[in-house]
mmCIF file with all atom_site columns, C-alpha atoms in Angstrom:
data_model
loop_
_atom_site.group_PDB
_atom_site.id
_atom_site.type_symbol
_atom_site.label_atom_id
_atom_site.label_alt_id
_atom_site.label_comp_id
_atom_site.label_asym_id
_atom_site.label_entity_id
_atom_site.label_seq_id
_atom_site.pdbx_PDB_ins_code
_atom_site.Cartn_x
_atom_site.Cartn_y
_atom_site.Cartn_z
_atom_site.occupancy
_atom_site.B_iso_or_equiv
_atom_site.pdbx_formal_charge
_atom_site.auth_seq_id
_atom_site.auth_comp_id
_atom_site.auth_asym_id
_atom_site.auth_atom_id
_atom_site.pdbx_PDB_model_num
ATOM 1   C CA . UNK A 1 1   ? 0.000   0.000   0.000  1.00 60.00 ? 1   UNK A CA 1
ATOM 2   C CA . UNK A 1 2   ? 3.052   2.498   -0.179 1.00 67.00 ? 2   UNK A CA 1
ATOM 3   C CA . UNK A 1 3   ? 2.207   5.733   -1.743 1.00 67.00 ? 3   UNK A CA 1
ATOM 4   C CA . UNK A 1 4   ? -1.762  4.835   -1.347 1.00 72.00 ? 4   UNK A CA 1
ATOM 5   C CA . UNK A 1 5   ? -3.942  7.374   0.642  1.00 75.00 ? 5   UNK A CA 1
ATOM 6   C CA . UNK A 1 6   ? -6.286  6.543   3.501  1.00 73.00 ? 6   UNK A CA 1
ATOM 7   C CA . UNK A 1 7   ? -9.719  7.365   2.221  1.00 75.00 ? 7   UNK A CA 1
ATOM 8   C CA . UNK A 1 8   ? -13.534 7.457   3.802  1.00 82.00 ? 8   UNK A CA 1
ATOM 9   C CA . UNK A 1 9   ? -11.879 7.533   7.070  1.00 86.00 ? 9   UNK A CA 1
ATOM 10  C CA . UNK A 1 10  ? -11.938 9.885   9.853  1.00 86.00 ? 10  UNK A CA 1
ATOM 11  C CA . UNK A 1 11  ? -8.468  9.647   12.122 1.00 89.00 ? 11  UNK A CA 1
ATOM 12  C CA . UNK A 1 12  ? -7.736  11.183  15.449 1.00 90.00 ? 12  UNK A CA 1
ATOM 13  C CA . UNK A 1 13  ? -4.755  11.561  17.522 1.00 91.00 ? 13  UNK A CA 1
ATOM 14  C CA . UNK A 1 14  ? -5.958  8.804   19.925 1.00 91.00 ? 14  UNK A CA 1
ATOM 15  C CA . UNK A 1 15  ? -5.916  6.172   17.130 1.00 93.00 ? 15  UNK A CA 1
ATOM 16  C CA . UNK A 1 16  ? -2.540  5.773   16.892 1.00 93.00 ? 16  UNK A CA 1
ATOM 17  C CA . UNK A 1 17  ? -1.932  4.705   19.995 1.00 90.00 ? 17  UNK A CA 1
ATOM 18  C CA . UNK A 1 18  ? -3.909  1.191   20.067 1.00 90.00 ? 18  UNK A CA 1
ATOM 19  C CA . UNK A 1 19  ? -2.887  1.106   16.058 1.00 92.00 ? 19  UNK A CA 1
ATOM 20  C CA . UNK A 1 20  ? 0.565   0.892   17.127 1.00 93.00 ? 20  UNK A CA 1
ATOM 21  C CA . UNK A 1 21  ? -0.100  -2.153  20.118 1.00 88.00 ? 21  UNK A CA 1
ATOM 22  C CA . UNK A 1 22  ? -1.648  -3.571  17.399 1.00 89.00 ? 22  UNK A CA 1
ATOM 23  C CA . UNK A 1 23  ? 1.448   -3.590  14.892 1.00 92.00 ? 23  UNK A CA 1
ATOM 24  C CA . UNK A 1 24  ? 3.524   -4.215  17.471 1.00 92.00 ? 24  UNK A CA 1
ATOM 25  C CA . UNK A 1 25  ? 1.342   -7.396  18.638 1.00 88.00 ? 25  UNK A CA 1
ATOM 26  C CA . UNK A 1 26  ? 0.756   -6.360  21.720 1.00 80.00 ? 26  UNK A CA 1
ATOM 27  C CA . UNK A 1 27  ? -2.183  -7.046  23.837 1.00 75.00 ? 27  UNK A CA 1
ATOM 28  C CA . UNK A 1 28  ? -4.874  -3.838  23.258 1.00 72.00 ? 28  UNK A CA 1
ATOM 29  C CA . UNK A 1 29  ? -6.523  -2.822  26.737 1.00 65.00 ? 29  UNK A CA 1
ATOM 30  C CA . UNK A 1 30  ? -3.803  -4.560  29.074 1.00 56.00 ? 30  UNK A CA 1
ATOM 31  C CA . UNK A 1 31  ? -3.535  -1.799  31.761 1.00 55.00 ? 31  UNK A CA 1
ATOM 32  C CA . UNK A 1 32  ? -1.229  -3.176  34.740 1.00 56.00 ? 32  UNK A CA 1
ATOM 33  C CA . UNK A 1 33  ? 2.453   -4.719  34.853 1.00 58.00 ? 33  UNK A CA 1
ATOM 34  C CA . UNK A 1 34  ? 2.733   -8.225  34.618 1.00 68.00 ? 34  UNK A CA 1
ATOM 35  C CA . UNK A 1 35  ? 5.377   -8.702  36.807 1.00 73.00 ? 35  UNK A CA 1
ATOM 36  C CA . UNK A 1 36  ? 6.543   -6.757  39.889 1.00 75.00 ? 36  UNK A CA 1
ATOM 37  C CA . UNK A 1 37  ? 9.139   -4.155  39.843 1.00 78.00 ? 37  UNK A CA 1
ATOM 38  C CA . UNK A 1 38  ? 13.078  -5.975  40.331 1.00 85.00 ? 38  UNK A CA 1
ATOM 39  C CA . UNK A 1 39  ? 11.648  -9.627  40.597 1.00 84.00 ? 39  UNK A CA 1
ATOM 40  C CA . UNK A 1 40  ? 10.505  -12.197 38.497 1.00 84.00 ? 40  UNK A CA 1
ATOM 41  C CA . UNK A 1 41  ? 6.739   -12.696 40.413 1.00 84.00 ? 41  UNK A CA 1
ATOM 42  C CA . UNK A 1 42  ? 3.761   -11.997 38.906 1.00 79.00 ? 42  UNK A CA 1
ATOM 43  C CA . UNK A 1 43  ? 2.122   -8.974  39.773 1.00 74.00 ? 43  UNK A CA 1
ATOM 44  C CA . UNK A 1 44  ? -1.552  -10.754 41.024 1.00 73.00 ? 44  UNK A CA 1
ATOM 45  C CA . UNK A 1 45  ? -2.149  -7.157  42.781 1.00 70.00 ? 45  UNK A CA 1
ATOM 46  C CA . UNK A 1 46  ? -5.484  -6.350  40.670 1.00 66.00 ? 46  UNK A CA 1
ATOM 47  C CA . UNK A 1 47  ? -6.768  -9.900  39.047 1.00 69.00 ? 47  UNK A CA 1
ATOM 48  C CA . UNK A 1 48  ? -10.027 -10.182 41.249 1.00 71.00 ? 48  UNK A CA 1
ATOM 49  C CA . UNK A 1 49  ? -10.880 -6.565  40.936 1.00 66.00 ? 49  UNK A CA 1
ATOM 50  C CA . UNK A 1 50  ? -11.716 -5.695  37.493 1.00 62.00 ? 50  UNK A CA 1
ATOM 51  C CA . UNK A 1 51  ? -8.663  -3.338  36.993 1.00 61.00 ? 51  UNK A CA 1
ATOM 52  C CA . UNK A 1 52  ? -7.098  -5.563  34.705 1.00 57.00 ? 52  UNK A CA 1
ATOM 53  C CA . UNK A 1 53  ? -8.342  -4.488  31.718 1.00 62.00 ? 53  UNK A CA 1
ATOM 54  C CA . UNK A 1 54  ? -9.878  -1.419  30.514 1.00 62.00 ? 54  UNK A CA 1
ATOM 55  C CA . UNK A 1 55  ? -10.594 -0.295  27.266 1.00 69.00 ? 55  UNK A CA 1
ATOM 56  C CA . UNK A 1 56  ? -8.602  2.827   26.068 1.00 78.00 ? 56  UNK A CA 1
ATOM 57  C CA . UNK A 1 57  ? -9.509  5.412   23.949 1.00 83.00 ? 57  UNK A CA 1
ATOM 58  C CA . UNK A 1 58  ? -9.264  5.494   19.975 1.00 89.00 ? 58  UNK A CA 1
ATOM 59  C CA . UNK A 1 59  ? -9.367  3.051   17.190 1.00 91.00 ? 59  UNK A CA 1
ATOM 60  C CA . UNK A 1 60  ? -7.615  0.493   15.585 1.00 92.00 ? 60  UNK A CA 1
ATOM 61  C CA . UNK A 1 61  ? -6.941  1.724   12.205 1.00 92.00 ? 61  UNK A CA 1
ATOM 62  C CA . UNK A 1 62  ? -4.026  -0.715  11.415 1.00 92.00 ? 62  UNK A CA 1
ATOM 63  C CA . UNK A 1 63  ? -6.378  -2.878  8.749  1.00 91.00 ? 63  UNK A CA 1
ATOM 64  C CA . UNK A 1 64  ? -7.516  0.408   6.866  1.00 90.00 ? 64  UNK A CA 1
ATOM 65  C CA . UNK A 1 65  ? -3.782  1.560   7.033  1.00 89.00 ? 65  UNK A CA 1
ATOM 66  C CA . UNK A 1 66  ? -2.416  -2.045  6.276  1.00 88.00 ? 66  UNK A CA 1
ATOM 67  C CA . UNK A 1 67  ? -5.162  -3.302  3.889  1.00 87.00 ? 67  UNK A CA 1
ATOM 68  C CA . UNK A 1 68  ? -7.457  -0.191  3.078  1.00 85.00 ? 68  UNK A CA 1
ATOM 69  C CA . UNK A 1 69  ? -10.435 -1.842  4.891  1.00 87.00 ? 69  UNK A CA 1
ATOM 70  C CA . UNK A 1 70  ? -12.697 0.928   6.367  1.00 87.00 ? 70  UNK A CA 1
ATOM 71  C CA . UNK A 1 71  ? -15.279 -0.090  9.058  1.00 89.00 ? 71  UNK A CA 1
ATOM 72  C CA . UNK A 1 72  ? -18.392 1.809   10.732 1.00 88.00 ? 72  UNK A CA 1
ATOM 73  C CA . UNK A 1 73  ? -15.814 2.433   12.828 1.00 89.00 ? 73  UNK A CA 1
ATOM 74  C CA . UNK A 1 74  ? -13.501 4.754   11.324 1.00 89.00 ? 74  UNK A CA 1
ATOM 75  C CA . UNK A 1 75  ? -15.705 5.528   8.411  1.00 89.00 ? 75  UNK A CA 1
ATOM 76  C CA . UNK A 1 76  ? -16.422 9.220   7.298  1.00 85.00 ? 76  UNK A CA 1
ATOM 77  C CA . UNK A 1 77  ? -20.139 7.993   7.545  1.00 86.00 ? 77  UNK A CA 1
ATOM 78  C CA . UNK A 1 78  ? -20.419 7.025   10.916 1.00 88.00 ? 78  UNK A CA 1
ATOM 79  C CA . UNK A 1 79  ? -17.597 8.049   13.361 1.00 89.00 ? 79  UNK A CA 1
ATOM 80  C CA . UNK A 1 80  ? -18.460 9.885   16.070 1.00 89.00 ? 80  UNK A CA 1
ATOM 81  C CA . UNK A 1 81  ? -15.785 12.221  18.091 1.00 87.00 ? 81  UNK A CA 1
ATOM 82  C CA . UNK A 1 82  ? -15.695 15.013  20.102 1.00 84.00 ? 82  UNK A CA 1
ATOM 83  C CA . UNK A 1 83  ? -13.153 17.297  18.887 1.00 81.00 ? 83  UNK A CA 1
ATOM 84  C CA . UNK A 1 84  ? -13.449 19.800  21.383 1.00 78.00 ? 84  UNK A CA 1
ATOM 85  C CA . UNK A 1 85  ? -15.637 20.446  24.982 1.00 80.00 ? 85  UNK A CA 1
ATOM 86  C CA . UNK A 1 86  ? -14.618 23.925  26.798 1.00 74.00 ? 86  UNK A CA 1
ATOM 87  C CA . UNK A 1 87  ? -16.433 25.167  29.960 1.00 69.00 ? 87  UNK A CA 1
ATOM 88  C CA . UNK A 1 88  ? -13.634 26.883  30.808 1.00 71.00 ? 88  UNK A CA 1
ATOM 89  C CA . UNK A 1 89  ? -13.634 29.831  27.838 1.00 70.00 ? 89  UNK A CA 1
ATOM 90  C CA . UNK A 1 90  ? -17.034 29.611  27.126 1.00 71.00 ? 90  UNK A CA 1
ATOM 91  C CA . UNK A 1 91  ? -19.726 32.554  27.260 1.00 71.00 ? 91  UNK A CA 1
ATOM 92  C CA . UNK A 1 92  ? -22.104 30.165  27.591 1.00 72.00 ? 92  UNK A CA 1
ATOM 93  C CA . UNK A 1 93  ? -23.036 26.749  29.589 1.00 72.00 ? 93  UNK A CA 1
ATOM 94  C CA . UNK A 1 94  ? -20.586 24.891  27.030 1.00 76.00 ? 94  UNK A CA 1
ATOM 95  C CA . UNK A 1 95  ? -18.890 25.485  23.824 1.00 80.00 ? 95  UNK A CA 1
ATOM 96  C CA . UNK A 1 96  ? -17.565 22.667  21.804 1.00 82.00 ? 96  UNK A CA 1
ATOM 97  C CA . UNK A 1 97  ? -17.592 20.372  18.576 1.00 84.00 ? 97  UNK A CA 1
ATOM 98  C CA . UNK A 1 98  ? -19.016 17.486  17.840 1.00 85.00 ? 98  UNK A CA 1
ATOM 99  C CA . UNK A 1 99  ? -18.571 15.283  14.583 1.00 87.00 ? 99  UNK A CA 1
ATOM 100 C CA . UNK A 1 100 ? -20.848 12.877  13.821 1.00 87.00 ? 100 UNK A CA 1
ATOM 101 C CA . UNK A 1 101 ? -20.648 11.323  9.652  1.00 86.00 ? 101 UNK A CA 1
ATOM 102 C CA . UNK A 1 102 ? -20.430 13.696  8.022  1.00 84.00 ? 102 UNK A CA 1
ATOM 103 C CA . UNK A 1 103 ? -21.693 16.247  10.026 1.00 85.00 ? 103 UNK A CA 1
ATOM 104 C CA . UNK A 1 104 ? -20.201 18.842  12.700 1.00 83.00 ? 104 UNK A CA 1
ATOM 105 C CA . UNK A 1 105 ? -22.223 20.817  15.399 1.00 82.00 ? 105 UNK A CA 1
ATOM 106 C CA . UNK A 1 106 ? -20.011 23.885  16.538 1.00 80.00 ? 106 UNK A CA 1
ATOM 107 C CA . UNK A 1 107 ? -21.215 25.925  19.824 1.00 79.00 ? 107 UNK A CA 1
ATOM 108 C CA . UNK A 1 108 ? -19.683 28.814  20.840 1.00 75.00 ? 108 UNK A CA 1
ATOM 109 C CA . UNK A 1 109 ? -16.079 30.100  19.909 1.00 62.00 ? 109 UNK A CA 1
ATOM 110 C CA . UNK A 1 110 ? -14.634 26.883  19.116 1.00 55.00 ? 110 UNK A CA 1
ATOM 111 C CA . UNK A 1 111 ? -10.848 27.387  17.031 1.00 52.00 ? 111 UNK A CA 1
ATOM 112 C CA . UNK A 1 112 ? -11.029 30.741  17.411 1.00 51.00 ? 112 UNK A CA 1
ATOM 113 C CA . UNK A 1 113 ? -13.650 33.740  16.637 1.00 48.00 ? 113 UNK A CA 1
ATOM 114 C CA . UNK A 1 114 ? -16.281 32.923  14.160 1.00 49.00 ? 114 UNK A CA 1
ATOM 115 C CA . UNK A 1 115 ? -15.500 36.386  12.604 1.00 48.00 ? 115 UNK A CA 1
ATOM 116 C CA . UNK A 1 116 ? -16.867 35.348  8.890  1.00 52.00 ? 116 UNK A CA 1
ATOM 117 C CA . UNK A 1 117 ? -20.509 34.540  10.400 1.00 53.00 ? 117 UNK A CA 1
ATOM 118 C CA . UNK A 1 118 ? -22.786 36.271  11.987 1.00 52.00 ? 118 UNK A CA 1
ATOM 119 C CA . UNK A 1 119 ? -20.337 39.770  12.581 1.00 53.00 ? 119 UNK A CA 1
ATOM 120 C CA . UNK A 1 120 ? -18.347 37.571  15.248 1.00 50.00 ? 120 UNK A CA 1
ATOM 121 C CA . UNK A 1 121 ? -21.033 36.315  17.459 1.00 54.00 ? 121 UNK A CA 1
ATOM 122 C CA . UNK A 1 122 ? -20.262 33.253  19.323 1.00 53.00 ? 122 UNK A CA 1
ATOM 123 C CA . UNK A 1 123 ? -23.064 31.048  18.384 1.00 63.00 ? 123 UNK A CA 1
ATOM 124 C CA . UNK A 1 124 ? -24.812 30.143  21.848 1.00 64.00 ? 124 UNK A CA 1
ATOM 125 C CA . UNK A 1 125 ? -27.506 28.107  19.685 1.00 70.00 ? 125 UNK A CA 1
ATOM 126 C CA . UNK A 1 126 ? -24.819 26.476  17.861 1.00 74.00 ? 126 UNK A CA 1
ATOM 127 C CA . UNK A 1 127 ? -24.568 25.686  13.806 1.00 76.00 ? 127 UNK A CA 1
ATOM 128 C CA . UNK A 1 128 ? -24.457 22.340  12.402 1.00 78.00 ? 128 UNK A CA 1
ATOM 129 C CA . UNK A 1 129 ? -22.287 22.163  9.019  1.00 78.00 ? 129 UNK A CA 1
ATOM 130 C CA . UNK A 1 130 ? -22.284 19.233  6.262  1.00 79.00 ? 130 UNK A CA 1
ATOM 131 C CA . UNK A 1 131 ? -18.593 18.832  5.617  1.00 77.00 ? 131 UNK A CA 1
ATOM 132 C CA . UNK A 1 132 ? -19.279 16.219  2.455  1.00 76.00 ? 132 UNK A CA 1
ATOM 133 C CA . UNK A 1 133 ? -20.359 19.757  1.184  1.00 73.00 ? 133 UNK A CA 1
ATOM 134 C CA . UNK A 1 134 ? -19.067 22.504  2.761  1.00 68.00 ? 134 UNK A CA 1
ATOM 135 C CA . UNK A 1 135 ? -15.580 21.393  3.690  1.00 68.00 ? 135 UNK A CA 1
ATOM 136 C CA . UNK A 1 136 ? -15.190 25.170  4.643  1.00 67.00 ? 136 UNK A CA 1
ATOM 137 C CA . UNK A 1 137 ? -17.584 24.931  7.018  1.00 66.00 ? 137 UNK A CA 1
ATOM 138 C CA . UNK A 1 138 ? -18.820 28.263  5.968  1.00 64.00 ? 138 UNK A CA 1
ATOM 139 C CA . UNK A 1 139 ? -22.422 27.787  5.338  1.00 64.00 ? 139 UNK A CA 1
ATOM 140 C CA . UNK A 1 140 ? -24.568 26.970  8.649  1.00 62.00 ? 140 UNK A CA 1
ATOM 141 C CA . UNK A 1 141 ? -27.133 24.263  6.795  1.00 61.00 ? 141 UNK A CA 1
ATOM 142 C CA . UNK A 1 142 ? -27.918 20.811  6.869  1.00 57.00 ? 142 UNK A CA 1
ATOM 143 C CA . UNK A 1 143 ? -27.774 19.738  3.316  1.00 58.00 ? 143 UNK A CA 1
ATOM 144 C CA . UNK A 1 144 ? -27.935 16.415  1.707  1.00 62.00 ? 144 UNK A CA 1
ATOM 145 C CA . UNK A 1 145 ? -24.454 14.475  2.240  1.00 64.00 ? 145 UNK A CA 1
#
């Protein structure tokens, strides 16, 4: 697959990180040491209390980067993420992003000031943008994907 691109697929910076246990053939979700600091025992300190394994966050993406195979997963259809969640800068009860398909809700001044809409207000209803057509994200409609 050298020099192919990635395509229908929606990536984020938590992927990689169970993408690369995976090529590496390690164990996904395996928390806690196996085996206890300067010995050879087996660290047994968490096996009856449900700590062993928990699942992390992000995707697999090793088959559609390997193979090209795209699942609801990953896919610019279906993936769901939330790019962004701020209380702390926000005029309003929350600002933040969510991107769901091919679809992205924006509340309040998410990336910066939304000077080109509205003359800079901050959007406390929020806008919902369809990026299949309006990769800009300039136009504040819901239209057919």
């Amino acid at each position: 697959r050298k020099g192919e691109v990635l395509k229908d697929s929606i990536v984020h910076i938590t992927d990689w990180y169970p993408t690369i246990l995976t090529a590496a053939g390690i164990e996904m979700n395996h928390i806690k040491s196996r085996k206890l600091h300067n010995t050879n025992d087996e660290d047994m300190r968490f096996e009856k209390n449900g700590v062993g394994k928990i699942n992390i966050d992000g995707k697999n993406i090793w088959n559609a980067i390997q193979f090209g195979e795209t699942n609801d997963e990953i896919s610019t259809d279906s993936r769901e993420l939330l790019l962004d969640l701020n209380s702390k800068w926000c005029e309003f009860s929350s600002c933040g992003t969510l991107r769901i398909g091919k679809y992205k809700f924006m509340r309040g001044s998410n990336m910066g000031t939304n000077t080109w809409y509205d003359n800079g207000d901050q959007w406390e209803n929020g806008r919902i943008f369809a990026t299949c057509v309006d990769e800009t994200e300039f136009k504040d409609k819901i239209l057919g994907c």
